[in-house]
Amino acid sequence: MTLNIQTVPEIENIPESKRVPILRACEGKEDLANLAAGNPDMEMPDFITERLKEHIKTGLMPYTHYYGLPKLRTALSQNLEDEWRIKANPETELLITIGVSEALYLIMRTILHPGDEILLPSPHYGSYYQNCIACGAKPVLVPLDEQNNFDPDFDLTEKAITPKTKALLFCNPNNPLGTVWSKEILEKLAEFALRHDLIILMDEIYREFTFYDEPFSIGSIPEMRDRTFTLGGFSKSYMMMGLRTGFVTGPAAVMEAVKKLHYCITFCCPISGQIGALAALECPTEEMARIKADFKNRIEVLYQAVISISGVTCAQPKGAFYIFPNFSAFGKSAMDLAIDMIEKANVIALPGTEFGELGESHLRLSVCARPDRIKLGISRLQEYATKYLKN
Ligand code: PLP
């Protein structure tokens, strides 16, 4: 007799990523120019590589303290205080996780009760929605307007609030939009959160890639300390994606519960990632400044090329690795357009709908490929537009 295993509805209901049909369309194709990746095709700074080599030579790969190497938590707490202006007690308010991905799930699973609503200013990073569903909560999309550079509309956000609204989750600088909410906007968001008694989850994984302003963390506002969870990581800022190391800081009482879940799921973050993270915190700043300047330049080149295509509009990028151009003038769905571009032009882009239904008619383009491949992708995109995009 075959055993019929019933999976739980929360997990069954997680929507499939729109990346799946894109990967399928790429199968068997060669020489694709990848303007879709969020995974920079770039080496880690030598400083970190050397530290890791030294560690590997010791042959020691133990479990670490469950909540992260004490010396990493201490160094990170100092860095958060110096750079982010966030106070995070390394014993009680800071947890080292397997990337922001783990941190997101831990926090959402810990604070969201079934039926709770969570505001997602949208288009939003795809896994935010999936995590809400996995936690039995209801994601409520609050539209961000491209005409307004994807800054929040607080009247609209207020209308989305119900007695069940628990939290607001956002990523700043933003994936997929490439925009950055300013200090003034974040201060207004703080007032809004205090007025409506909301928890804020702020994913700052792209913080180092804030191109025009000083980065600002909502968690640095003293009144927000007991209602903000700040998530950060080393994947993007130090090209350490595969080392899977991130962190979350928030109020001690909730972090206590978060740590229990972390212990159940992962025990601890792998030591290799934590050694890399410790090196990253000591990495010479010139190296990081060079990487940041390089990305700023790549994004500007891509942005200029894309807005020069007649009929395409795009919010001006200010951070992260992405732009989110609007192709609605051409009457194709985002998915059809992305697949057509793979088939006819050998260029991969992500359909905007990977970032929620409000991303319809947009593509997310990135600058994570090698510079020669980005250049090739841009020229193929321009050629495709000339041949096939008529409005
Ligand atoms: N948050 C955002 C907005 C991302 O873009 C990504 C990765 O692309 C992640 C989180 C995942 O980060 P990590 O590698 O730290 O798990």
Coordinates of C-alpha atoms and ligand atoms in Angstrom, one line a residue:
M1 CA 0.0 0.0 0.0
T2 CA 1.3 3.5 -0.8
L3 CA 1.4 5.9 2.0
N4 CA -0.4 9.1 1.1
I5 CA 1.5 11.9 2.9
Q6 CA -0.5 15.0 3.3
T7 CA 1.6 18.1 3.2
V8 CA 0.6 21.1 5.2
P9 CA -1.4 23.8 3.4
E10 CA 0.9 26.7 4.3
I11 CA 3.7 25.0 2.5
E12 CA 1.6 23.7 -0.4
N13 CA 0.4 27.3 -0.9
I14 CA 3.8 28.8 -1.3
P15 CA 3.7 30.2 -4.9
E16 CA 6.3 28.8 -7.3
S17 CA 9.0 31.3 -8.2
K18 CA 8.7 32.9 -11.7
R19 CA 12.3 32.0 -12.1
V20 CA 11.3 28.4 -12.9
P21 CA 9.8 29.1 -16.4
I22 CA 12.8 31.3 -17.1
L23 CA 15.2 28.6 -16.3
R24 CA 13.2 26.2 -18.4
A25 CA 13.3 28.6 -21.4
C26 CA 17.1 28.8 -21.0
E27 CA 17.6 25.0 -21.1
G28 CA 19.8 23.9 -24.0
K29 CA 20.7 27.5 -25.0
E30 CA 24.3 28.6 -25.2
D31 CA 25.9 32.0 -25.1
L32 CA 23.2 33.7 -23.1
A33 CA 23.9 37.1 -21.7
N34 CA 22.7 37.1 -18.2
L35 CA 21.0 40.4 -17.1
A36 CA 18.9 38.5 -14.5
A37 CA 21.4 37.4 -11.9
G38 CA 21.6 38.8 -8.3
N39 CA 24.7 36.8 -7.8
P40 CA 27.7 39.0 -8.8
D41 CA 30.2 37.1 -11.0
M42 CA 33.1 38.6 -9.0
E43 CA 35.7 37.3 -6.6
M44 CA 35.7 38.0 -2.9
P45 CA 38.2 40.6 -1.8
D46 CA 41.7 38.9 -1.5
F47 CA 41.9 39.8 2.1
I48 CA 38.9 37.5 2.9
T49 CA 40.1 34.7 0.6
E50 CA 43.5 34.7 2.4
R51 CA 41.9 34.6 5.9
L52 CA 39.8 31.7 4.8
K53 CA 42.8 29.8 3.3
E54 CA 44.6 30.3 6.6
H55 CA 41.6 28.9 8.5
I56 CA 41.2 25.9 6.2
K57 CA 44.9 25.0 6.7
T58 CA 44.1 24.4 10.4
G59 CA 41.7 21.6 9.4
L60 CA 39.3 22.8 12.1
M61 CA 35.7 22.9 11.1
P62 CA 33.7 22.6 14.4
Y63 CA 30.2 23.8 15.2
T64 CA 30.4 27.2 16.7
H65 CA 28.5 28.9 19.5
Y66 CA 24.8 28.5 18.4
Y67 CA 24.3 32.2 18.1
G68 CA 27.5 32.9 16.3
L69 CA 31.2 33.1 17.2
P70 CA 31.4 35.5 20.2
K71 CA 34.3 37.5 18.6
L72 CA 32.2 37.9 15.4
R73 CA 29.1 39.1 17.4
T74 CA 31.3 41.5 19.3
A75 CA 33.0 42.9 16.2
L76 CA 29.6 43.1 14.4
S77 CA 28.0 44.9 17.3
Q78 CA 30.8 47.5 17.2
N79 CA 30.4 47.9 13.5
L80 CA 26.6 48.3 13.9
E81 CA 27.2 51.0 16.4
D82 CA 29.9 52.8 14.5
E83 CA 28.5 52.6 11.0
W84 CA 24.8 51.9 11.2
R85 CA 24.2 53.8 14.5
I86 CA 22.3 50.7 15.8
K87 CA 22.9 49.5 19.3
A88 CA 22.8 45.7 19.4
N89 CA 24.0 43.9 22.5
P90 CA 26.1 41.0 21.2
E91 CA 24.7 38.6 23.9
T92 CA 21.0 39.4 23.7
E93 CA 20.1 41.3 20.6
L94 CA 22.3 39.8 17.8
L95 CA 22.1 36.5 16.0
I96 CA 24.4 35.2 13.2
T97 CA 22.3 33.4 10.6
I98 CA 22.6 31.4 7.4
G99 CA 22.2 34.5 5.3
V100 CA 19.3 37.1 5.4
S101 CA 17.2 34.2 4.1
E102 CA 17.3 32.3 7.4
A103 CA 16.9 35.5 9.4
L104 CA 13.8 36.5 7.5
Y105 CA 12.1 33.2 8.1
L106 CA 13.1 33.1 11.7
I107 CA 11.7 36.5 12.5
M108 CA 8.5 36.1 10.5
R109 CA 7.8 32.6 11.9
T110 CA 8.4 34.0 15.4
I111 CA 6.3 37.1 15.3
L112 CA 3.5 36.3 12.9
H113 CA 0.4 34.5 14.2
P114 CA -2.0 32.8 11.7
G115 CA -4.1 35.4 9.9
D116 CA -1.8 38.3 10.9
E117 CA -1.3 40.8 8.0
I118 CA 2.0 42.1 6.9
L119 CA 2.4 45.1 4.6
L120 CA 4.7 44.6 1.7
P121 CA 5.4 47.8 -0.2
S122 CA 5.4 46.4 -3.7
P123 CA 6.9 45.3 -6.1
H124 CA 8.8 43.4 -3.4
Y125 CA 11.5 40.9 -3.1
G126 CA 9.8 37.6 -4.1
S127 CA 10.6 35.5 -1.0
Y128 CA 9.0 38.0 1.3
Y129 CA 5.6 36.9 0.0
Q130 CA 6.6 33.2 0.1
N131 CA 7.7 33.5 3.7
C132 CA 4.4 35.2 4.7
I133 CA 2.5 32.3 3.2
A134 CA 4.8 29.7 4.8
C135 CA 4.1 31.4 8.2
G136 CA 0.3 31.4 7.7
A137 CA 0.2 35.2 7.5
K138 CA -1.5 37.4 4.9
P139 CA 0.8 39.5 2.7
V140 CA -0.9 42.8 1.9
L141 CA 0.6 44.6 -1.1
V142 CA 0.9 48.3 -0.9
P143 CA 1.6 49.7 -4.4
L144 CA 4.7 51.8 -4.9
D145 CA 4.4 54.3 -7.8
E146 CA 7.1 54.5 -10.4
Q147 CA 6.1 58.1 -11.1
N148 CA 7.1 58.9 -7.5
N149 CA 10.4 57.0 -7.8
F150 CA 8.8 54.1 -5.8
D151 CA 8.8 56.2 -2.6
P152 CA 6.0 55.2 -0.3
D153 CA 2.5 56.9 -0.3
F154 CA 1.6 57.0 3.4
D155 CA -2.1 57.7 2.7
L156 CA -2.3 54.6 0.7
T157 CA -0.3 52.7 3.3
E158 CA -2.7 53.9 6.0
K159 CA -5.7 52.7 4.0
A160 CA -4.1 49.2 3.9
I161 CA -4.1 49.0 7.7
T162 CA -6.6 46.7 9.5
P163 CA -6.9 45.5 13.1
K164 CA -4.8 42.5 12.0
T165 CA -1.9 44.5 10.6
K166 CA 1.2 43.5 12.5
A167 CA 4.3 44.6 10.5
L168 CA 5.8 46.2 7.5
L169 CA 8.6 44.5 5.6
F170 CA 10.9 46.4 3.1
C171 CA 14.3 46.2 1.6
N172 CA 16.4 49.3 1.4
P173 CA 18.3 49.8 -1.0
N174 CA 15.8 47.9 -2.9
N175 CA 15.7 44.7 -4.9
P176 CA 14.1 44.7 -7.5
L177 CA 13.6 48.5 -7.8
G178 CA 17.1 49.8 -7.5
T179 CA 15.8 52.7 -5.4
V180 CA 16.7 53.9 -1.9
W181 CA 14.3 55.4 0.6
S182 CA 15.9 58.5 2.1
K183 CA 16.5 59.3 5.8
E184 CA 13.5 61.7 5.6
I185 CA 11.2 59.0 4.3
L186 CA 12.5 56.5 6.9
E187 CA 11.8 59.0 9.7
K188 CA 8.3 59.4 8.4
L189 CA 8.0 55.6 8.3
A190 CA 9.1 55.5 11.9
E191 CA 6.4 58.0 12.9
F192 CA 3.9 56.0 10.9
A193 CA 4.9 52.8 12.6
L194 CA 4.7 54.4 16.1
R195 CA 1.3 55.8 15.3
H196 CA -0.1 52.4 14.1
D197 CA 1.9 50.3 16.5
L198 CA 3.6 48.4 13.7
I199 CA 6.8 46.2 13.8
I200 CA 9.3 47.1 11.1
L201 CA 11.4 44.4 9.4
M202 CA 14.1 46.2 7.4
D203 CA 16.3 44.1 5.0
E204 CA 19.5 46.1 4.5
I205 CA 21.5 43.5 2.6
Y206 CA 22.4 46.1 -0.1
R207 CA 23.3 48.8 2.5
E208 CA 26.9 49.1 1.2
F209 CA 25.5 49.9 -2.3
T210 CA 23.8 53.2 -1.5
F211 CA 25.3 55.3 -4.3
Y212 CA 24.3 58.9 -3.6
D213 CA 23.4 59.4 0.1
E214 CA 24.8 58.2 3.4
P215 CA 22.9 55.0 4.2
F216 CA 20.4 55.4 7.1
S217 CA 18.9 52.7 9.2
I218 CA 15.4 53.0 10.7
G219 CA 16.6 50.8 13.6
S220 CA 19.0 53.7 14.6
I221 CA 16.0 55.8 15.7
P222 CA 15.9 55.4 19.5
E223 CA 12.0 55.2 19.6
M224 CA 12.2 52.4 17.0
R225 CA 14.5 50.1 19.0
D226 CA 11.9 47.9 20.5
R227 CA 9.9 47.5 17.2
T228 CA 12.6 47.1 14.5
F229 CA 14.3 44.0 13.3
T230 CA 17.3 44.9 11.1
L231 CA 18.5 42.2 8.7
G232 CA 21.9 42.4 7.1
G233 CA 24.5 40.1 5.5
F234 CA 27.8 39.6 3.9
S235 CA 26.5 37.9 0.6
K236 CA 26.3 41.0 -1.5
S237 CA 28.7 43.5 0.1
Y238 CA 31.6 41.2 0.1
M239 CA 30.8 38.8 -2.7
M240 CA 30.3 36.0 -0.1
M241 CA 27.0 34.7 -1.4
G242 CA 28.0 31.0 -1.2
L243 CA 29.4 31.4 2.4
R244 CA 25.8 32.0 3.5
T245 CA 26.3 34.4 6.4
G246 CA 24.0 37.1 7.6
F247 CA 22.5 38.4 10.8
V248 CA 19.5 39.9 12.5
T249 CA 19.2 42.3 15.4
G250 CA 16.1 43.2 17.3
P251 CA 14.6 43.6 20.8
A252 CA 16.1 41.1 23.3
A253 CA 12.8 39.5 24.4
V254 CA 11.8 38.5 20.8
M255 CA 15.4 37.5 19.9
E256 CA 15.3 35.0 22.8
A257 CA 12.5 33.2 21.0
V258 CA 14.1 33.7 17.6
K259 CA 17.3 32.0 18.9
K260 CA 15.3 28.9 19.9
L261 CA 14.0 28.5 16.4
H262 CA 17.5 29.1 14.9
Y263 CA 18.8 26.3 17.2
C264 CA 16.1 23.9 16.0
I265 CA 16.7 24.6 12.3
T266 CA 20.4 25.1 11.8
F267 CA 22.2 24.7 15.2
C268 CA 24.7 27.3 14.0
C269 CA 25.9 29.1 10.9
P270 CA 28.9 27.3 9.3
I271 CA 32.3 28.4 10.7
S272 CA 33.7 29.1 7.2
G273 CA 31.1 31.8 6.7
Q274 CA 31.7 33.3 10.1
I275 CA 35.5 33.4 9.6
G276 CA 34.8 35.1 6.2
A277 CA 32.4 37.6 8.0
L278 CA 35.0 38.4 10.6
A279 CA 37.5 39.1 7.9
A280 CA 35.0 41.2 6.0
L281 CA 34.6 43.4 9.0
E282 CA 38.3 44.0 9.0
C283 CA 38.7 44.3 5.2
P284 CA 40.4 47.5 4.0
T285 CA 37.8 50.1 3.1
E286 CA 39.6 51.0 -0.2
E287 CA 38.8 47.6 -1.6
M288 CA 35.1 48.0 -0.8
A289 CA 35.0 51.6 -2.1
R290 CA 36.4 50.3 -5.4
I291 CA 33.7 47.6 -5.7
K292 CA 31.0 50.1 -4.8
A293 CA 32.2 52.6 -7.4
D294 CA 32.3 49.8 -10.0
F295 CA 28.7 48.9 -9.4
K296 CA 27.5 52.5 -9.4
N297 CA 29.1 52.9 -12.8
R298 CA 27.7 49.6 -14.2
I299 CA 24.2 50.5 -13.1
E300 CA 24.4 54.0 -14.7
V301 CA 25.6 52.5 -18.0
L302 CA 22.7 50.0 -18.0
Y303 CA 20.1 52.7 -17.0
Q304 CA 21.2 55.1 -19.7
A305 CA 21.1 52.3 -22.3
V306 CA 17.6 51.2 -21.3
I307 CA 16.0 54.6 -21.1
S308 CA 17.3 55.4 -24.5
I309 CA 15.0 52.7 -25.9
S310 CA 11.9 54.5 -27.2
G311 CA 8.8 53.8 -25.1
V312 CA 10.6 52.4 -22.0
T313 CA 10.5 54.3 -18.7
C314 CA 12.5 53.6 -15.6
A315 CA 12.9 55.0 -12.1
Q316 CA 16.4 56.4 -11.5
P317 CA 18.5 53.8 -9.8
K318 CA 20.2 54.9 -6.5
G319 CA 21.4 51.6 -5.0
A320 CA 21.8 47.8 -5.2
F321 CA 22.4 46.0 -8.4
Y322 CA 19.2 46.5 -10.3
I323 CA 16.9 48.6 -12.5
F324 CA 13.2 48.0 -13.0
P325 CA 12.2 49.3 -16.4
N326 CA 8.6 49.6 -17.5
F327 CA 7.7 48.0 -20.9
S328 CA 3.9 48.5 -20.7
A329 CA 4.0 50.5 -23.9
F330 CA 4.5 47.3 -25.9
G331 CA 1.5 45.4 -24.6
K332 CA 3.2 42.1 -23.7
S333 CA 3.1 40.5 -20.3
A334 CA 6.4 40.6 -18.3
M335 CA 6.8 36.8 -18.6
D336 CA 6.1 36.7 -22.4
L337 CA 8.6 39.5 -22.9
A338 CA 11.3 37.8 -20.8
I339 CA 10.8 34.5 -22.6
D340 CA 10.8 36.2 -26.0
M341 CA 14.0 37.9 -25.2
I342 CA 15.7 34.6 -24.3
E343 CA 14.4 33.0 -27.5
K344 CA 15.1 35.8 -29.9
A345 CA 18.0 37.8 -28.4
N346 CA 19.8 35.3 -26.1
V347 CA 19.4 37.8 -23.2
I348 CA 18.0 36.7 -19.8
A349 CA 16.0 39.2 -17.7
L350 CA 13.6 38.4 -14.8
P351 CA 9.9 39.2 -15.4
G352 CA 8.7 41.9 -13.0
T353 CA 6.0 39.5 -11.7
E354 CA 8.7 37.5 -9.9
F355 CA 8.4 40.5 -7.5
G356 CA 4.6 40.4 -7.2
E357 CA 1.7 41.1 -9.5
L358 CA 2.4 44.8 -9.3
G359 CA 5.6 44.1 -11.2
E360 CA 3.6 43.3 -14.4
S361 CA 4.9 44.8 -17.6
H362 CA 8.3 45.4 -16.0
L363 CA 11.6 43.5 -16.2
R364 CA 14.3 43.4 -13.6
L365 CA 17.7 43.9 -15.1
S366 CA 20.9 43.5 -13.1
V367 CA 24.6 44.2 -13.5
C368 CA 26.0 41.1 -11.8
A369 CA 27.5 39.5 -14.9
R370 CA 31.1 40.1 -16.0
P371 CA 31.5 43.6 -17.7
D372 CA 32.0 42.1 -21.2
R373 CA 28.8 40.0 -20.8
I374 CA 26.8 43.0 -19.5
K375 CA 28.0 45.0 -22.6
L376 CA 26.9 42.2 -24.8
G377 CA 23.5 41.9 -23.0
I378 CA 22.9 45.6 -23.5
S379 CA 23.7 45.6 -27.2
R380 CA 21.5 42.5 -27.7
L381 CA 18.7 44.2 -25.8
Q382 CA 18.9 47.3 -27.9
E383 CA 18.9 45.2 -31.1
Y384 CA 15.9 43.3 -29.9
A385 CA 14.1 46.5 -29.1
T386 CA 14.8 47.9 -32.5
K387 CA 13.4 44.8 -34.2
Y388 CA 10.6 43.7 -32.0
L389 CA 9.4 46.4 -29.6
K390 CA 7.0 48.6 -31.5
N391 CA 4.4 50.8 -29.8
Ligands
PLP1 N1 17.1 39.9 0.7 C1 17.2 40.4 -0.6 C2 16.5 41.7 -0.9 C3 18.0 39.8 -1.6 O1 18.1 40.3 -2.8 C4 18.6 38.6 -1.3 C5 19.4 37.8 -2.3 O2 19.3 38.1 -3.5 C6 18.5 38.0 0.0 C7 17.7 38.7 1.0 C8 19.1 36.7 0.4 O3 20.3 37.0 1.1 P1 21.3 36.0 1.8 O4 22.3 35.6 0.7 O5 21.9 36.7 2.9 O6 20.5 34.9 2.2

